[in-house]
C-alpha cells in the first residue's frame, strides 16, 4: 500500500526538486530584500502565472507593521593582521539577519557580545535574526570562536535597513468551483535546506504537477499557492485575504521541513478535526510505515496565523523531520546534503495523495436495496485467490458504508482502508450504476 | 453472575436442540429443493404456526433473481473396475452444491478439474457450491483423492436444475405492540452441524420457549422468526418486508454458529450502537467469562442484508465459534460431534437473556427527592453481611441512575451491573412505589 | 507548579484548623442533641454570620422524618466488684449512638449481644450507631472484651430519646450575582478526627478566608456554607432549598475526610462532567503529585443527596484518604494524631484553588486577527532563557484557544496547563487589550 503512491505522482520529481534547491541555496534570503525577490523570480520562471506582490514598509497588517527592507553586500571580521577570519562571502549565515551596518575596531572582549556560536555543536554556524530590534552580530562555529585570540578586530557590515518592500509570490490555479485548497510555504531563510528550501520546491513541484497532470485539467478546487515570508508574510497576506479564505478554504497545508529522509511528522489544526486533518491522517496512516503525531501546541510555522482563533482555518502540516526536532535545525548543518531526492519525493507523494483524495472526496449512496449481486456484472475477480477474496471483502465493505451520508474519507475510516483504495474500489461500482453521487 | 441465566431458561433445552440437529443432519439441503422443504416441515411440526412460503424461480428480488430449483437423487464416481470410490449416498457433501447432471467416462486428468479436496486437512470433505454458474463437481477427502490412480472413471450425477421454488419458513408471535424482535436463521447448508444446524435449532427452541414461558404470554414485542436460505433468502424476504421492518424492528439477531463449546463471539451492527448492540454487549459482558469482539467488517451471514446501507436495521450476531474462524468450518469435520447440548444451551441462554432484557427495557424515574429511606419499607436486607452491603450499594446505585431518561440498559452501564441484575434490584423498589415507569 | 498554591492561601491556616479540631474533639456529637448545638455554637463564634437552624422531631423531609433528639449524660459497665470496666466518660465512642437508656444487671453471655468490638483491630473502639431502630449497646476494644470474665455485670446508660430538634448551621456570603457555590460538611460524628472534624474545620477556614481575603471582597458568587448532620441533615436542608439550588448552584463541594496526609482522592458528580468536576480535576491534575480517582458508585456522603437523580446538582468531593478506605475509619484510631496541620492545609489549598478558579472562569476572545505582536508591547520576557521560551510558548498557546467560546477551564485543558497558570498568563494580555471578556 505504501508504494502505490507512485501511480499518482512520479518519483522523477525528486531530482527536479533537489536541483531547484541547489540552485537557490547560495542566495541570502531574509524577511525582505533582494534575496527574496531573486528567489521569487526563480520560481516565476518555473511557474509562469506566479504574481510577485510588493507591500511597502510601514504598511499595517492586523497587529503588525511591515518592517524596513534589509539588504547586505559585504560583511567580515578581520584580525589585527588583516586576516578575514569570518566572512559573509563564505556563508551567508555568518551575519545575523537584519544586522545594522557597522564599521569599527574593537577589542575581542567587546566583540564577544556580538558573536553567536553553539558550544554543543562546535562545527555548525547558528542561524540568528533580530527582525524587530536593531542590532548587529556575527555567527560562527564555536571552533572558530575559540581560536580567536585577545586583541583588536575590525568588524565591517555593509548593509542597509531602509523603507522598501515586503514581497511574496502568489499563484492561483482556478478550478471548477470556488472551493479552495491552500499550499503555503516561505522563502525567508538563508542558505539552509530542510528548513527552508524544501517547502518552496515542494510547492513548486505540486503547482507544476497540478497544471500538467491530465487528471487535474478539470480540477474541482481552486488552488492558491503562496511563497511567503514566515509570520509577517502570512499576516500581510491574511490581512488582505482572510474573509475570502474563511468563506472558501476547504483544506490547507503549510509546506515546511519536507526534505530529509528521516521522520515523517504531522501537525494538526487547532481543534484537530477539519477536512485537512482527516485527509492528512488517512494518507499518513495508510501510506507511511510510521509517523510522529504532534500536538497543535507544538506548532511553529504559519499555521500559527492560519489557525489563530479568529481565523480557525482548516490548515495542517505534513512534514519530514519537524522544525526544532532535528539536530541540524537552524544551523549551517542543515545543508543540501541533509535533503535528498527521495526525501523530497516522499513528502511530495503524501501531499499529492492528499490532493488527489480531496479532488474526489464525494458522498455516494448504494442504488440497490440489500447487497448488490456483483457476479452478474462481472465484478467478482475472474480468478479466485486469497488476494481476490480480500478484494471482494474490501469492495463489499466499501458498499456497506456508501450510505449517502459518509464522504469517501469517512468510508475509508469505517473500512480501515486508504481513501485512495476506496476510490479505486468504487470505480467499477460507479460504472456499473451501483453507486451514485449524492449532490 | 454467569450462572444466573439458568433461572431464565432451563438447560434441558440443550438436549432437545441436539436431538433436532441429529434428526436433520442427514438431509441434503441447498438453496432450494426438497431438502429445504423437508427441513422446514420438520420445524413446522415443532412450531405449528410456522408458514412455509414459496417463491417461484425467476422472481426478481432487489438486485437478485430467484434461481432454478436444484434436486439430486444419486451421484458417484466409479473406477474402471466398477468400484464406487466416491458416493453421495455416503455423505451429501461429496457433490458440489447445485451440480449440473453428468454421466461420462473420462481420464483422471480431466476429472481432476472437477474434484475438490483440502491438502491441509486431508481427512475432511470440503463444502463447495456453485449457485450462480453452472458447473458440476465432486468433493472428497484429500486422502481419497491421492489414492486415485490414473485411468478411466465414470462420473454420474442424477440432478435436476429447473424452474421450481425458493422456500422459507416464517413464524410470527404477536405481541402487545407492533415493535418487533427478529430472529433470523438459515437452512441451506447440507450435513454440517455448527454451521449450520445450530442456528435453526436455536431459533426453534427460542420460539417454543417464547410460547411456553408464562412470563411471555403477555409479551410486549412481536417476534418474527425466519428460517431462510442464506443471502438470496434474506433478500427475497426483505424485498417483501423491508418497509415493515424499518418501521417496527427494535432489535434482531442472526442465529448462526451457536453450537460448539469453544469461543463466544459477537458481531456488531453496521454502526455498532443500536439497541441490539447494547443488549448483546450487556449480556456478553456480564454473563460470559470472555468473548471475542469482531468488527462489522468481519460479517458473513444475513446481517450483510439486514445491515446493508439502505436497510441499516439493528441486527447483530451472538455466536459460539464464528464462521470462518474454526478449523472444521465448511467441511465434513463440522459434524454432530462438534456441537454439544451444553454449547447449544450456552448460546440459547445468552439469547434468552437478551430477549428477557428487551421485554423489560423501560425508562424509570425515582418518585422521591433525595435518596429514599429504604429502612422504613423493609428494603434493607434483614441480616447485615458483606454480601448484603453489596446488595444495598447496588440498589442505591440503580436508584441513582433511574433519572427518567436512562433505559434499563443505560442504568446497567452506569452502575457496572448486568441489566438482568438491574431489573431484579428494581422490582422491590417498583413495588414500593419508589420507581415509576416513564411512558 | 504544585507549590504555587501557597500564593493563594497561607499555610498558617493548617495550625488554626488543627487547633479547632482539638477544641471540638471531646464533644459527643450525634445526629441530634446538645453535642451538635455545642459544636455549631463553637463555629458561630468563629463565623459570626452563621445561623443555627432548628427543625422539630417528626418533621417530614422528602421521604424521611426528623428523628427524636438524643442526649446522653452517663454510661458504663461495672463488673460484680464494682469496677467500671467500660465508661463513656473515658471515650464517647464507648456508647452506640442513639442508645436507649438501660439500667440492668445481666450475665456476660446476655451482655455479649450488646457489645461491639473489632477482632481484626483489637486496640480500636468501633463507631456504631442505630439511628432508626431502638437499641442499646456498648463499643469497646477487642482486647478489653476478651478480658471480661463470666459473671454478672451492671449496665447503665443515662440517655434520653425524646422529641426535640435537629440542628444545622448555615452561613451565606452574598456575592455580586445569585450564582452559588456550595460548601457542605457535617458535624454528626463523635470523637473522630479525619471523619469527621476535618470537614467542618475546613469549611470554617474557607469561610473565614473568603471574608478576609481582599481578592474576594467583590466576589462574583454567593457562597453557601452548611454545617449539617449527614443524610437526614442534607435531606432536611434540600427539602427547604432544593429549587433555589437547582436554579443557582454552579458548583458544590462536600467537605469530608480532608485531614490526614496520605492520599488525595476525588469523587465525581453523578454524570461526571459538571463545572464542579471540571474545576476539581484541573486543580488535582495540576497541583497534586498524584490522586486517586473514584467513581460516583463509590460515593458515601451527602453527594448521595445532592446528586440524587431528581436533584442532579453539580457537587463533587475532593478528599484526602477517603471514608471507608483507611484502616482507622470509623474507629477510635481516627484521632487527632491522624490529622495534621499539613494534611488539613493540603486540602484547604486545593479547595481554595478551585474557588479561585471559579471566581475567574470567564470566556475571553482575542481582539486581533492572526497572532498579536507581543514584542512591541513588551510582553516578551526581557531575558531569553529556556524558561522564558516556555513562558512565551504557553502564552501563545493560551492566546490560541481564547476563541470566544472556551472558558478558562477549557483553555487550560486545551493547553495542558493549570487554570491558575492560564489566568496568570492572561493577565498581561488583558491589560494590553489583546484579550477581552465575552459577556
PDB file of C-alpha atoms in Angstrom, chain B residues 39-255:
ATOM      1  CA  UNK B  39     -36.290 -29.375   6.890  1.00  0.00           C
ATOM      2  CA  UNK B  40     -38.986 -26.697   7.065  1.00  0.00           C
ATOM      3  CA  UNK B  41     -41.700 -29.334   7.500  1.00  0.00           C
ATOM      4  CA  UNK B  42     -39.709 -30.810  10.392  1.00  0.00           C
ATOM      5  CA  UNK B  43     -39.738 -27.423  12.126  1.00  0.00           C
ATOM      6  CA  UNK B  44     -43.411 -26.926  11.240  1.00  0.00           C
ATOM      7  CA  UNK B  45     -44.224 -29.974  13.371  1.00  0.00           C
ATOM      8  CA  UNK B  46     -42.350 -28.404  16.308  1.00  0.00           C
ATOM      9  CA  UNK B  47     -43.773 -24.919  15.627  1.00  0.00           C
ATOM     10  CA  UNK B  48     -47.376 -25.323  14.411  1.00  0.00           C
ATOM     11  CA  UNK B  49     -47.762 -21.680  13.379  1.00  0.00           C
ATOM     12  CA  UNK B  50     -44.798 -21.780  11.010  1.00  0.00           C
ATOM     13  CA  UNK B  51     -45.793 -20.742   7.487  1.00  0.00           C
ATOM     14  CA  UNK B  52     -43.781 -22.183   4.590  1.00  0.00           C
ATOM     15  CA  UNK B  53     -43.582 -19.646   1.787  1.00  0.00           C
ATOM     16  CA  UNK B  54     -42.727 -20.485  -1.803  1.00  0.00           C
ATOM     17  CA  UNK B  55     -41.314 -18.043  -4.338  1.00  0.00           C
ATOM     18  CA  UNK B  56     -41.071 -19.130  -7.994  1.00  0.00           C
ATOM     19  CA  UNK B  57     -37.720 -19.338  -9.783  1.00  0.00           C
ATOM     20  CA  UNK B  58     -37.094 -16.233 -11.822  1.00  0.00           C
ATOM     21  CA  UNK B  59     -38.750 -13.879  -9.329  1.00  0.00           C
ATOM     22  CA  UNK B  60     -36.890 -10.587  -9.027  1.00  0.00           C
ATOM     23  CA  UNK B  61     -35.841  -9.560  -5.506  1.00  0.00           C
ATOM     24  CA  UNK B  62     -33.992  -6.235  -5.361  1.00  0.00           C
ATOM     25  CA  UNK B  63     -30.781  -6.811  -7.345  1.00  0.00           C
ATOM     26  CA  UNK B  64     -31.208 -10.582  -7.407  1.00  0.00           C
ATOM     27  CA  UNK B  65     -33.227 -13.277  -9.194  1.00  0.00           C
ATOM     28  CA  UNK B  66     -34.539 -16.444  -7.562  1.00  0.00           C
ATOM     29  CA  UNK B  67     -32.500 -19.289  -9.130  1.00  0.00           C
ATOM     30  CA  UNK B  68     -33.785 -22.560 -10.500  1.00  0.00           C
ATOM     31  CA  UNK B  69     -34.619 -25.282  -8.046  1.00  0.00           C
ATOM     32  CA  UNK B  70     -31.984 -27.967  -7.587  1.00  0.00           C
ATOM     33  CA  UNK B  71     -32.707 -31.560  -6.687  1.00  0.00           C
ATOM     34  CA  UNK B  72     -30.392 -34.513  -6.610  1.00  0.00           C
ATOM     35  CA  UNK B  73     -31.085 -38.205  -6.325  1.00  0.00           C
ATOM     36  CA  UNK B  74     -27.800 -40.017  -6.895  1.00  0.00           C
ATOM     37  CA  UNK B  75     -24.155 -39.242  -7.606  1.00  0.00           C
ATOM     38  CA  UNK B  76     -20.966 -41.229  -7.646  1.00  0.00           C
ATOM     39  CA  UNK B  77     -17.571 -41.823  -9.231  1.00  0.00           C
ATOM     40  CA  UNK B  78     -16.722 -45.374 -10.311  1.00  0.00           C
ATOM     41  CA  UNK B  79     -13.262 -46.577 -11.244  1.00  0.00           C
ATOM     42  CA  UNK B  80     -12.685 -48.820 -14.225  1.00  0.00           C
ATOM     43  CA  UNK B  81     -13.326 -51.852 -12.044  1.00  0.00           C
ATOM     44  CA  UNK B  82     -16.768 -50.590 -11.143  1.00  0.00           C
ATOM     45  CA  UNK B  83     -15.826 -49.631  -7.550  1.00  0.00           C
ATOM     46  CA  UNK B  84     -17.759 -46.599  -6.328  1.00  0.00           C
ATOM     47  CA  UNK B  85     -14.930 -44.651  -4.815  1.00  0.00           C
ATOM     48  CA  UNK B  86     -16.981 -41.527  -4.067  1.00  0.00           C
ATOM     49  CA  UNK B  87     -20.684 -41.783  -3.363  1.00  0.00           C
ATOM     50  CA  UNK B  88     -23.252 -39.104  -2.490  1.00  0.00           C
ATOM     51  CA  UNK B  89     -25.146 -41.838  -0.607  1.00  0.00           C
ATOM     52  CA  UNK B  90     -22.324 -41.874   1.959  1.00  0.00           C
ATOM     53  CA  UNK B  91     -22.130 -38.111   2.530  1.00  0.00           C
ATOM     54  CA  UNK B  92     -24.039 -35.394   0.802  1.00  0.00           C
ATOM     55  CA  UNK B  93     -21.006 -33.062   0.884  1.00  0.00           C
ATOM     56  CA  UNK B  94     -19.497 -35.329  -1.812  1.00  0.00           C
ATOM     57  CA  UNK B  95     -21.359 -33.382  -4.521  1.00  0.00           C
ATOM     58  CA  UNK B  96     -20.748 -29.713  -5.205  1.00  0.00           C
ATOM     59  CA  UNK B  97     -23.981 -27.860  -4.398  1.00  0.00           C
ATOM     60  CA  UNK B  98     -26.042 -27.028  -7.485  1.00  0.00           C
ATOM     61  CA  UNK B  99     -24.037 -29.525  -9.637  1.00  0.00           C
ATOM     62  CA  UNK B 100     -25.486 -29.969 -13.096  1.00  0.00           C
ATOM     63  CA  UNK B 101     -26.209 -33.568 -14.169  1.00  0.00           C
ATOM     64  CA  UNK B 102     -23.403 -35.532 -15.764  1.00  0.00           C
ATOM     65  CA  UNK B 103     -22.891 -39.080 -16.965  1.00  0.00           C
ATOM     66  CA  UNK B 104     -19.493 -39.532 -18.551  1.00  0.00           C
ATOM     67  CA  UNK B 105     -16.351 -41.598 -18.653  1.00  0.00           C
ATOM     68  CA  UNK B 106     -13.136 -39.649 -18.509  1.00  0.00           C
ATOM     69  CA  UNK B 107      -9.454 -39.877 -17.707  1.00  0.00           C
ATOM     70  CA  UNK B 108      -8.342 -38.965 -14.188  1.00  0.00           C
ATOM     71  CA  UNK B 109      -6.524 -35.945 -15.567  1.00  0.00           C
ATOM     72  CA  UNK B 110      -9.737 -34.481 -16.963  1.00  0.00           C
ATOM     73  CA  UNK B 111     -11.683 -35.446 -13.850  1.00  0.00           C
ATOM     74  CA  UNK B 112      -9.215 -33.622 -11.605  1.00  0.00           C
ATOM     75  CA  UNK B 113     -10.662 -30.281 -12.737  1.00  0.00           C
ATOM     76  CA  UNK B 114     -13.954 -31.294 -11.168  1.00  0.00           C
ATOM     77  CA  UNK B 115     -12.520 -32.549  -7.863  1.00  0.00           C
ATOM     78  CA  UNK B 116     -12.191 -30.511  -4.664  1.00  0.00           C
ATOM     79  CA  UNK B 117     -10.193 -31.529  -1.597  1.00  0.00           C
ATOM     80  CA  UNK B 118      -8.202 -29.943   1.223  1.00  0.00           C
ATOM     81  CA  UNK B 119      -4.477 -30.725   1.198  1.00  0.00           C
ATOM     82  CA  UNK B 120      -4.051 -29.177   4.658  1.00  0.00           C
ATOM     83  CA  UNK B 121      -6.996 -31.073   6.180  1.00  0.00           C
ATOM     84  CA  UNK B 122      -6.669 -34.402   4.352  1.00  0.00           C
ATOM     85  CA  UNK B 123      -9.436 -36.196   6.290  1.00  0.00           C
ATOM     86  CA  UNK B 124     -12.201 -33.632   5.701  1.00  0.00           C
ATOM     87  CA  UNK B 125     -14.516 -33.342   2.712  1.00  0.00           C
ATOM     88  CA  UNK B 126     -14.855 -29.642   1.759  1.00  0.00           C
ATOM     89  CA  UNK B 127     -18.212 -27.913   1.302  1.00  0.00           C
ATOM     90  CA  UNK B 128     -18.341 -26.315  -2.167  1.00  0.00           C
ATOM     91  CA  UNK B 129     -21.224 -24.736  -4.076  1.00  0.00           C
ATOM     92  CA  UNK B 130     -21.671 -23.049  -7.435  1.00  0.00           C
ATOM     93  CA  UNK B 131     -25.069 -21.407  -7.244  1.00  0.00           C
ATOM     94  CA  UNK B 132     -24.763 -18.821  -9.953  1.00  0.00           C
ATOM     95  CA  UNK B 133     -22.519 -20.507 -12.532  1.00  0.00           C
ATOM     96  CA  UNK B 134     -23.469 -23.914 -13.921  1.00  0.00           C
ATOM     97  CA  UNK B 135     -20.780 -26.453 -13.096  1.00  0.00           C
ATOM     98  CA  UNK B 136     -20.522 -29.973 -11.761  1.00  0.00           C
ATOM     99  CA  UNK B 137     -18.048 -31.298  -9.259  1.00  0.00           C
ATOM    100  CA  UNK B 138     -17.246 -33.804  -6.543  1.00  0.00           C
ATOM    101  CA  UNK B 139     -15.729 -33.094  -3.123  1.00  0.00           C
ATOM    102  CA  UNK B 140     -13.678 -35.705  -1.319  1.00  0.00           C
ATOM    103  CA  UNK B 141     -11.008 -36.071   1.329  1.00  0.00           C
ATOM    104  CA  UNK B 142      -7.519 -35.366   0.127  1.00  0.00           C
ATOM    105  CA  UNK B 143      -6.535 -38.841   1.284  1.00  0.00           C
ATOM    106  CA  UNK B 144      -9.139 -40.401  -1.042  1.00  0.00           C
ATOM    107  CA  UNK B 145      -8.032 -38.206  -3.878  1.00  0.00           C
ATOM    108  CA  UNK B 146      -4.386 -39.163  -3.523  1.00  0.00           C
ATOM    109  CA  UNK B 147      -5.314 -42.853  -3.783  1.00  0.00           C
ATOM    110  CA  UNK B 148      -6.962 -42.363  -7.180  1.00  0.00           C
ATOM    111  CA  UNK B 149      -4.782 -43.959  -9.861  1.00  0.00           C
ATOM    112  CA  UNK B 150      -4.537 -42.775 -13.462  1.00  0.00           C
ATOM    113  CA  UNK B 151      -7.123 -44.384 -15.688  1.00  0.00           C
ATOM    114  CA  UNK B 152     -10.728 -44.018 -16.702  1.00  0.00           C
ATOM    115  CA  UNK B 153     -13.531 -43.107 -14.312  1.00  0.00           C
ATOM    116  CA  UNK B 154     -17.278 -42.919 -14.747  1.00  0.00           C
ATOM    117  CA  UNK B 155     -18.854 -39.840 -13.177  1.00  0.00           C
ATOM    118  CA  UNK B 156     -22.572 -39.829 -12.634  1.00  0.00           C
ATOM    119  CA  UNK B 157     -24.774 -37.106 -11.168  1.00  0.00           C
ATOM    120  CA  UNK B 158     -28.528 -37.515 -11.378  1.00  0.00           C
ATOM    121  CA  UNK B 159     -29.624 -33.977 -10.565  1.00  0.00           C
ATOM    122  CA  UNK B 160     -32.142 -31.529 -11.963  1.00  0.00           C
ATOM    123  CA  UNK B 161     -31.795 -27.784 -12.163  1.00  0.00           C
ATOM    124  CA  UNK B 162     -35.136 -26.446 -13.302  1.00  0.00           C
ATOM    125  CA  UNK B 163     -37.767 -23.833 -12.567  1.00  0.00           C
ATOM    126  CA  UNK B 164     -39.310 -24.510  -9.187  1.00  0.00           C
ATOM    127  CA  UNK B 165     -39.442 -22.641  -5.896  1.00  0.00           C
ATOM    128  CA  UNK B 166     -37.364 -20.992  -3.257  1.00  0.00           C
ATOM    129  CA  UNK B 167     -38.841 -21.741   0.173  1.00  0.00           C
ATOM    130  CA  UNK B 168     -38.605 -20.172   3.575  1.00  0.00           C
ATOM    131  CA  UNK B 169     -40.370 -20.539   6.887  1.00  0.00           C
ATOM    132  CA  UNK B 170     -41.830 -17.665   8.887  1.00  0.00           C
ATOM    133  CA  UNK B 171     -43.358 -17.722  12.345  1.00  0.00           C
ATOM    134  CA  UNK B 172     -44.895 -14.564  13.782  1.00  0.00           C
ATOM    135  CA  UNK B 173     -45.650 -14.462  17.510  1.00  0.00           C
ATOM    136  CA  UNK B 174     -47.776 -11.358  18.019  1.00  0.00           C
ATOM    137  CA  UNK B 175     -47.068  -9.150  20.997  1.00  0.00           C
ATOM    138  CA  UNK B 176     -48.886  -6.283  22.660  1.00  0.00           C
ATOM    139  CA  UNK B 177     -47.222  -3.776  20.356  1.00  0.00           C
ATOM    140  CA  UNK B 178     -46.054  -3.654  16.754  1.00  0.00           C
ATOM    141  CA  UNK B 179     -42.472  -3.306  17.971  1.00  0.00           C
ATOM    142  CA  UNK B 180     -40.614  -6.273  16.583  1.00  0.00           C
ATOM    143  CA  UNK B 181     -37.750  -8.561  17.527  1.00  0.00           C
ATOM    144  CA  UNK B 182     -36.316 -10.540  14.611  1.00  0.00           C
ATOM    145  CA  UNK B 183     -34.691 -13.946  14.904  1.00  0.00           C
ATOM    146  CA  UNK B 184     -33.249 -14.974  11.566  1.00  0.00           C
ATOM    147  CA  UNK B 185     -31.523 -18.248  10.720  1.00  0.00           C
ATOM    148  CA  UNK B 186     -30.916 -20.338   7.598  1.00  0.00           C
ATOM    149  CA  UNK B 187     -31.414 -23.897   6.432  1.00  0.00           C
ATOM    150  CA  UNK B 188     -29.395 -24.075   3.200  1.00  0.00           C
ATOM    151  CA  UNK B 189     -26.362 -25.990   4.460  1.00  0.00           C
ATOM    152  CA  UNK B 190     -26.166 -29.756   3.920  1.00  0.00           C
ATOM    153  CA  UNK B 191     -24.866 -32.129   6.582  1.00  0.00           C
ATOM    154  CA  UNK B 192     -22.929 -29.743   8.795  1.00  0.00           C
ATOM    155  CA  UNK B 193     -23.663 -29.061  12.429  1.00  0.00           C
ATOM    156  CA  UNK B 194     -22.272 -25.828  13.864  1.00  0.00           C
ATOM    157  CA  UNK B 195     -22.674 -24.097  10.516  1.00  0.00           C
ATOM    158  CA  UNK B 196     -25.474 -24.755  10.111  1.00  0.00           C
ATOM    159  CA  UNK B 197     -27.953 -26.739  12.068  1.00  0.00           C
ATOM    160  CA  UNK B 198     -27.169 -24.991  15.314  1.00  0.00           C
ATOM    161  CA  UNK B 199     -28.866 -21.777  14.191  1.00  0.00           C
ATOM    162  CA  UNK B 200     -32.197 -23.324  13.150  1.00  0.00           C
ATOM    163  CA  UNK B 201     -32.481 -25.482  16.278  1.00  0.00           C
ATOM    164  CA  UNK B 202     -31.733 -22.421  18.434  1.00  0.00           C
ATOM    165  CA  UNK B 203     -34.431 -20.466  16.587  1.00  0.00           C
ATOM    166  CA  UNK B 204     -36.856 -23.327  17.191  1.00  0.00           C
ATOM    167  CA  UNK B 205     -36.016 -23.514  20.897  1.00  0.00           C
ATOM    168  CA  UNK B 206     -36.435 -19.769  21.354  1.00  0.00           C
ATOM    169  CA  UNK B 207     -39.782 -19.870  19.540  1.00  0.00           C
ATOM    170  CA  UNK B 208     -41.050 -22.726  21.707  1.00  0.00           C
ATOM    171  CA  UNK B 209     -39.785 -21.024  24.860  1.00  0.00           C
ATOM    172  CA  UNK B 210     -41.464 -17.721  23.997  1.00  0.00           C
ATOM    173  CA  UNK B 211     -44.763 -19.549  23.544  1.00  0.00           C
ATOM    174  CA  UNK B 212     -44.480 -21.739  26.633  1.00  0.00           C
ATOM    175  CA  UNK B 213     -42.958 -19.489  29.276  1.00  0.00           C
ATOM    176  CA  UNK B 214     -45.698 -17.827  31.322  1.00  0.00           C
ATOM    177  CA  UNK B 215     -43.550 -14.675  31.537  1.00  0.00           C
ATOM    178  CA  UNK B 216     -44.059 -14.163  27.809  1.00  0.00           C
ATOM    179  CA  UNK B 217     -47.772 -14.804  27.415  1.00  0.00           C
ATOM    180  CA  UNK B 218     -48.266 -11.047  27.579  1.00  0.00           C
ATOM    181  CA  UNK B 219     -45.139 -10.161  25.665  1.00  0.00           C
ATOM    182  CA  UNK B 220     -44.513  -6.608  24.604  1.00  0.00           C
ATOM    183  CA  UNK B 221     -42.809  -7.327  21.294  1.00  0.00           C
ATOM    184  CA  UNK B 222     -43.966  -9.151  18.223  1.00  0.00           C
ATOM    185  CA  UNK B 223     -41.420 -11.838  17.364  1.00  0.00           C
ATOM    186  CA  UNK B 224     -40.665 -12.714  13.772  1.00  0.00           C
ATOM    187  CA  UNK B 225     -38.697 -15.951  13.414  1.00  0.00           C
ATOM    188  CA  UNK B 226     -37.331 -16.689   9.967  1.00  0.00           C
ATOM    189  CA  UNK B 227     -35.897 -19.927   8.584  1.00  0.00           C
ATOM    190  CA  UNK B 228     -34.359 -18.654   5.361  1.00  0.00           C
ATOM    191  CA  UNK B 229     -31.686 -19.696   2.951  1.00  0.00           C
ATOM    192  CA  UNK B 230     -28.616 -17.515   3.216  1.00  0.00           C
ATOM    193  CA  UNK B 231     -28.302 -14.343   1.095  1.00  0.00           C
ATOM    194  CA  UNK B 232     -30.974 -14.936  -1.587  1.00  0.00           C
ATOM    195  CA  UNK B 233     -33.441 -15.987   1.128  1.00  0.00           C
ATOM    196  CA  UNK B 234     -32.983 -12.878   3.219  1.00  0.00           C
ATOM    197  CA  UNK B 235     -33.014 -10.726   0.097  1.00  0.00           C
ATOM    198  CA  UNK B 236     -36.305 -12.277  -1.013  1.00  0.00           C
ATOM    199  CA  UNK B 237     -37.751 -11.782   2.447  1.00  0.00           C
ATOM    200  CA  UNK B 238     -36.587  -8.153   2.628  1.00  0.00           C
ATOM    201  CA  UNK B 239     -37.886  -7.405  -0.861  1.00  0.00           C
ATOM    202  CA  UNK B 240     -41.313  -8.176   0.572  1.00  0.00           C
ATOM    203  CA  UNK B 241     -40.950  -6.865   4.110  1.00  0.00           C
ATOM    204  CA  UNK B 242     -38.227  -4.227   4.400  1.00  0.00           C
ATOM    205  CA  UNK B 243     -40.526  -1.244   4.917  1.00  0.00           C
ATOM    206  CA  UNK B 244     -42.353  -3.031   7.699  1.00  0.00           C
ATOM    207  CA  UNK B 245     -39.075  -3.877   9.423  1.00  0.00           C
ATOM    208  CA  UNK B 246     -37.704  -0.363   9.003  1.00  0.00           C
ATOM    209  CA  UNK B 247     -40.771   0.958  10.793  1.00  0.00           C
ATOM    210  CA  UNK B 248     -41.048  -1.627  13.536  1.00  0.00           C
ATOM    211  CA  UNK B 249     -37.847  -3.522  14.156  1.00  0.00           C
ATOM    212  CA  UNK B 250     -36.292  -2.751  17.552  1.00  0.00           C
ATOM    213  CA  UNK B 251     -33.610  -5.449  17.559  1.00  0.00           C
ATOM    214  CA  UNK B 252     -32.676  -8.504  15.561  1.00  0.00           C
ATOM    215  CA  UNK B 253     -30.323 -11.439  15.834  1.00  0.00           C
ATOM    216  CA  UNK B 254     -28.850 -13.617  13.112  1.00  0.00           C
ATOM    217  CA  UNK B 255     -28.643 -17.064  14.651  1.00  0.00           C
TER     218      UNK B 255
END
